[in-house]
Each structure stands twice: as C-alpha cells, then as structure tokens.
Amino acid sequence: MSDDRKNTGAPDRDRINLNEDYEVQYWVQTLGITRDELKAAVEAVGPTANAVREHLRK
C-alpha cells in the first residue's frame, strides 16, 4: 500500500525518507541542518535516524 499523502502527521522516527517533502522538512528542522546536509548524511550512513544523528555529531 502506498503512502497516504493526505496523512502528513509525524513521520516514522526511525527512518528518513528523502522522497517525501514533509519528512525532509521535519528532519531538517529537527536536526537543525540544511536539505543538502541531510541528503549527504543519508547517502553516507543510510536512512536510519540514529545513524544520521551519529554521523552529524562527528
């Protein structure tokens, strides 16, 4: 089943989906980084939020 684009509540806290604008906005705001920084972090360590947070701390 595909995502319901009308249901834009809080995104899955364990994964970062770069294909959904509302999720990208959430993570950019939550992590205090730019879209480009978020994309680079996800490409470097994968889409899990914990891995991205660890990567950003370095």
mmCIF file of N, CA and C in Angstrom:
data_model
loop_
_atom_site.group_PDB
_atom_site.id
_atom_site.type_symbol
_atom_site.label_atom_id
_atom_site.label_comp_id
_atom_site.label_asym_id
_atom_site.label_seq_id
_atom_site.Cartn_x
_atom_site.Cartn_y
_atom_site.Cartn_z
ATOM 1 N N MET A 1 0.847 -1.178 0.000
ATOM 2 C CA MET A 1 0.000 0.000 0.000
ATOM 3 C C MET A 1 0.893 1.242 0.000
ATOM 4 N N SER A 2 0.549 2.212 -0.771
ATOM 5 C CA SER A 2 1.362 3.427 -0.856
ATOM 6 C C SER A 2 1.022 4.396 0.269
ATOM 7 N N ASP A 3 1.917 5.368 0.470
ATOM 8 C CA ASP A 3 1.694 6.386 1.491
ATOM 9 C C ASP A 3 0.452 7.206 1.177
ATOM 10 N N ASP A 4 -0.271 7.556 2.213
ATOM 11 C CA ASP A 4 -1.416 8.446 2.068
ATOM 12 C C ASP A 4 -0.900 9.875 2.203
ATOM 13 N N ARG A 5 -0.796 10.585 1.119
ATOM 14 C CA ARG A 5 -0.217 11.932 1.131
ATOM 15 C C ARG A 5 -1.063 12.931 1.917
ATOM 16 N N LYS A 6 -2.303 12.601 2.196
ATOM 17 C CA LYS A 6 -3.155 13.476 2.990
ATOM 18 C C LYS A 6 -2.879 13.302 4.483
ATOM 19 N N ASN A 7 -2.280 12.185 4.850
ATOM 20 C CA ASN A 7 -1.946 11.921 6.245
ATOM 21 C C ASN A 7 -0.499 12.338 6.465
ATOM 22 N N THR A 8 -0.292 13.605 6.789
ATOM 23 C CA THR A 8 1.060 14.138 6.921
ATOM 24 C C THR A 8 1.426 14.371 8.377
ATOM 25 N N GLY A 9 1.043 13.446 9.223
ATOM 26 C CA GLY A 9 1.384 13.530 10.635
ATOM 27 C C GLY A 9 2.870 13.324 10.828
ATOM 28 N N ALA A 10 3.277 13.063 12.041
ATOM 29 C CA ALA A 10 4.690 12.865 12.355
ATOM 30 C C ALA A 10 5.245 11.684 11.555
ATOM 31 N N PRO A 11 6.398 11.866 10.950
ATOM 32 C CA PRO A 11 6.985 10.783 10.165
ATOM 33 C C PRO A 11 7.526 9.680 11.059
ATOM 34 N N ASP A 12 7.849 8.555 10.452
ATOM 35 C CA ASP A 12 8.463 7.446 11.170
ATOM 36 C C ASP A 12 9.750 7.956 11.802
ATOM 37 N N ARG A 13 9.884 7.829 13.080
ATOM 38 C CA ARG A 13 11.029 8.381 13.798
ATOM 39 C C ARG A 13 12.317 7.586 13.578
ATOM 40 N N ASP A 14 12.224 6.381 12.996
ATOM 41 C CA ASP A 14 13.402 5.546 12.812
ATOM 42 C C ASP A 14 14.047 5.694 11.442
ATOM 43 N N ARG A 15 13.315 6.191 10.477
ATOM 44 C CA ARG A 15 13.812 6.272 9.104
ATOM 45 C C ARG A 15 13.593 7.671 8.527
ATOM 46 N N ILE A 16 14.506 8.063 7.668
ATOM 47 C CA ILE A 16 14.416 9.353 6.984
ATOM 48 C C ILE A 16 14.137 9.078 5.510
ATOM 49 N N ASN A 17 12.999 9.536 5.029
ATOM 50 C CA ASN A 17 12.599 9.325 3.645
ATOM 51 C C ASN A 17 12.816 10.627 2.876
ATOM 52 N N LEU A 18 13.836 10.652 2.048
ATOM 53 C CA LEU A 18 14.161 11.860 1.286
ATOM 54 C C LEU A 18 13.189 12.120 0.138
ATOM 55 N N ASN A 19 12.296 11.175 -0.134
ATOM 56 C CA ASN A 19 11.348 11.323 -1.233
ATOM 57 C C ASN A 19 10.054 12.014 -0.821
ATOM 58 N N GLU A 20 9.884 12.275 0.455
ATOM 59 C CA GLU A 20 8.679 12.945 0.951
ATOM 60 C C GLU A 20 9.068 14.317 1.506
ATOM 61 N N ASP A 21 8.566 15.380 0.871
ATOM 62 C CA ASP A 21 8.933 16.739 1.274
ATOM 63 C C ASP A 21 8.616 17.029 2.737
ATOM 64 N N TYR A 22 7.461 16.562 3.204
ATOM 65 C CA TYR A 22 7.106 16.860 4.592
ATOM 66 C C TYR A 22 8.049 16.162 5.574
ATOM 67 N N GLU A 23 8.571 14.985 5.199
ATOM 68 C CA GLU A 23 9.540 14.312 6.068
ATOM 69 C C GLU A 23 10.887 15.023 6.037
ATOM 70 N N VAL A 24 11.302 15.462 4.858
ATOM 71 C CA VAL A 24 12.554 16.204 4.746
ATOM 72 C C VAL A 24 12.468 17.478 5.579
ATOM 73 N N GLN A 25 11.350 18.189 5.489
ATOM 74 C CA GLN A 25 11.173 19.410 6.287
ATOM 75 C C GLN A 25 11.254 19.100 7.778
ATOM 76 N N TYR A 26 10.618 18.024 8.195
ATOM 77 C CA TYR A 26 10.638 17.635 9.605
ATOM 78 C C TYR A 26 12.073 17.383 10.073
ATOM 79 N N TRP A 27 12.822 16.585 9.316
ATOM 80 C CA TRP A 27 14.178 16.219 9.740
ATOM 81 C C TRP A 27 15.134 17.403 9.668
ATOM 82 N N VAL A 28 14.990 18.256 8.666
ATOM 83 C CA VAL A 28 15.833 19.455 8.564
ATOM 84 C C VAL A 28 15.618 20.339 9.786
ATOM 85 N N GLN A 29 14.363 20.521 10.138
ATOM 86 C CA GLN A 29 14.037 21.360 11.296
ATOM 87 C C GLN A 29 14.477 20.692 12.601
ATOM 88 N N THR A 30 14.224 19.421 12.749
ATOM 89 C CA THR A 30 14.570 18.691 13.969
ATOM 90 C C THR A 30 16.072 18.637 14.199
ATOM 91 N N LEU A 31 16.817 18.399 13.122
ATOM 92 C CA LEU A 31 18.269 18.252 13.250
ATOM 93 C C LEU A 31 19.016 19.574 13.117
ATOM 94 N N GLY A 32 18.322 20.620 12.669
ATOM 95 C CA GLY A 32 18.951 21.928 12.524
ATOM 96 C C GLY A 32 20.011 21.968 11.437
ATOM 97 N N ILE A 33 19.723 21.317 10.314
ATOM 98 C CA ILE A 33 20.670 21.251 9.196
ATOM 99 C C ILE A 33 19.942 21.631 7.904
ATOM 100 N N THR A 34 20.700 21.728 6.811
ATOM 101 C CA THR A 34 20.115 22.040 5.509
ATOM 102 C C THR A 34 19.680 20.751 4.814
ATOM 103 N N ARG A 35 18.888 20.920 3.757
ATOM 104 C CA ARG A 35 18.470 19.759 2.954
ATOM 105 C C ARG A 35 19.689 19.038 2.374
ATOM 106 N N ASP A 36 20.663 19.803 1.912
ATOM 107 C CA ASP A 36 21.856 19.200 1.326
ATOM 108 C C ASP A 36 22.648 18.411 2.362
ATOM 109 N N GLU A 37 22.750 18.948 3.573
ATOM 110 C CA GLU A 37 23.447 18.234 4.643
ATOM 111 C C GLU A 37 22.705 16.945 5.009
ATOM 112 N N LEU A 38 21.388 17.010 5.032
ATOM 113 C CA LEU A 38 20.592 15.820 5.329
ATOM 114 C C LEU A 38 20.794 14.768 4.251
ATOM 115 N N LYS A 39 20.722 15.178 3.009
ATOM 116 C CA LYS A 39 20.907 14.245 1.895
ATOM 117 C C LYS A 39 22.291 13.602 1.947
ATOM 118 N N ALA A 40 23.319 14.387 2.196
ATOM 119 C CA ALA A 40 24.680 13.860 2.267
ATOM 120 C C ALA A 40 24.825 12.868 3.416
ATOM 121 N N ALA A 41 24.215 13.174 4.562
ATOM 122 C CA ALA A 41 24.301 12.282 5.712
ATOM 123 C C ALA A 41 23.596 10.958 5.425
ATOM 124 N N VAL A 42 22.420 11.018 4.821
ATOM 125 C CA VAL A 42 21.681 9.794 4.484
ATOM 126 C C VAL A 42 22.462 8.969 3.462
ATOM 127 N N GLU A 43 23.063 9.619 2.495
ATOM 128 C CA GLU A 43 23.860 8.900 1.500
ATOM 129 C C GLU A 43 25.085 8.264 2.137
ATOM 130 N N ALA A 44 25.644 8.899 3.158
ATOM 131 C CA ALA A 44 26.856 8.393 3.804
ATOM 132 C C ALA A 44 26.585 7.209 4.725
ATOM 133 N N VAL A 45 25.476 7.270 5.489
ATOM 134 C CA VAL A 45 25.267 6.245 6.524
ATOM 135 C C VAL A 45 23.940 5.507 6.424
ATOM 136 N N GLY A 46 23.097 5.872 5.484
ATOM 137 C CA GLY A 46 21.805 5.209 5.354
ATOM 138 C C GLY A 46 20.681 6.022 5.967
ATOM 139 N N PRO A 47 19.436 5.527 5.838
ATOM 140 C CA PRO A 47 18.268 6.316 6.218
ATOM 141 C C PRO A 47 17.840 6.230 7.684
ATOM 142 N N THR A 48 18.563 5.501 8.513
ATOM 143 C CA THR A 48 18.118 5.421 9.904
ATOM 144 C C THR A 48 18.482 6.698 10.650
ATOM 145 N N ALA A 49 17.540 7.185 11.425
ATOM 146 C CA ALA A 49 17.710 8.450 12.133
ATOM 147 C C ALA A 49 18.892 8.403 13.096
ATOM 148 N N ASN A 50 19.059 7.297 13.797
ATOM 149 C CA ASN A 50 20.167 7.197 14.753
ATOM 150 C C ASN A 50 21.519 7.268 14.059
ATOM 151 N N ALA A 51 21.647 6.605 12.916
ATOM 152 C CA ALA A 51 22.905 6.633 12.170
ATOM 153 C C ALA A 51 23.205 8.046 11.675
ATOM 154 N N VAL A 52 22.179 8.737 11.210
ATOM 155 C CA VAL A 52 22.365 10.111 10.723
ATOM 156 C C VAL A 52 22.767 11.023 11.885
ATOM 157 N N ARG A 53 22.114 10.880 13.019
ATOM 158 C CA ARG A 53 22.477 11.701 14.191
ATOM 159 C C ARG A 53 23.931 11.455 14.594
ATOM 160 N N GLU A 54 24.339 10.194 14.630
ATOM 161 C CA GLU A 54 25.737 9.863 14.977
ATOM 162 C C GLU A 54 26.697 10.491 13.982
ATOM 163 N N HIS A 55 26.369 10.376 12.717
ATOM 164 C CA HIS A 55 27.218 10.936 11.652
ATOM 165 C C HIS A 55 27.365 12.451 11.809
ATOM 166 N N LEU A 56 26.277 13.118 12.152
ATOM 167 C CA LEU A 56 26.300 14.566 12.283
ATOM 168 C C LEU A 56 27.089 15.014 13.507
ATOM 169 N N ARG A 57 27.185 14.182 14.511
ATOM 170 C CA ARG A 57 27.941 14.535 15.717
ATOM 171 C C ARG A 57 29.445 14.551 15.464
ATOM 172 N N LYS A 58 29.881 13.846 14.439
ATOM 173 C CA LYS A 58 31.324 13.747 14.147
ATOM 174 C C LYS A 58 31.846 14.997 13.492
#
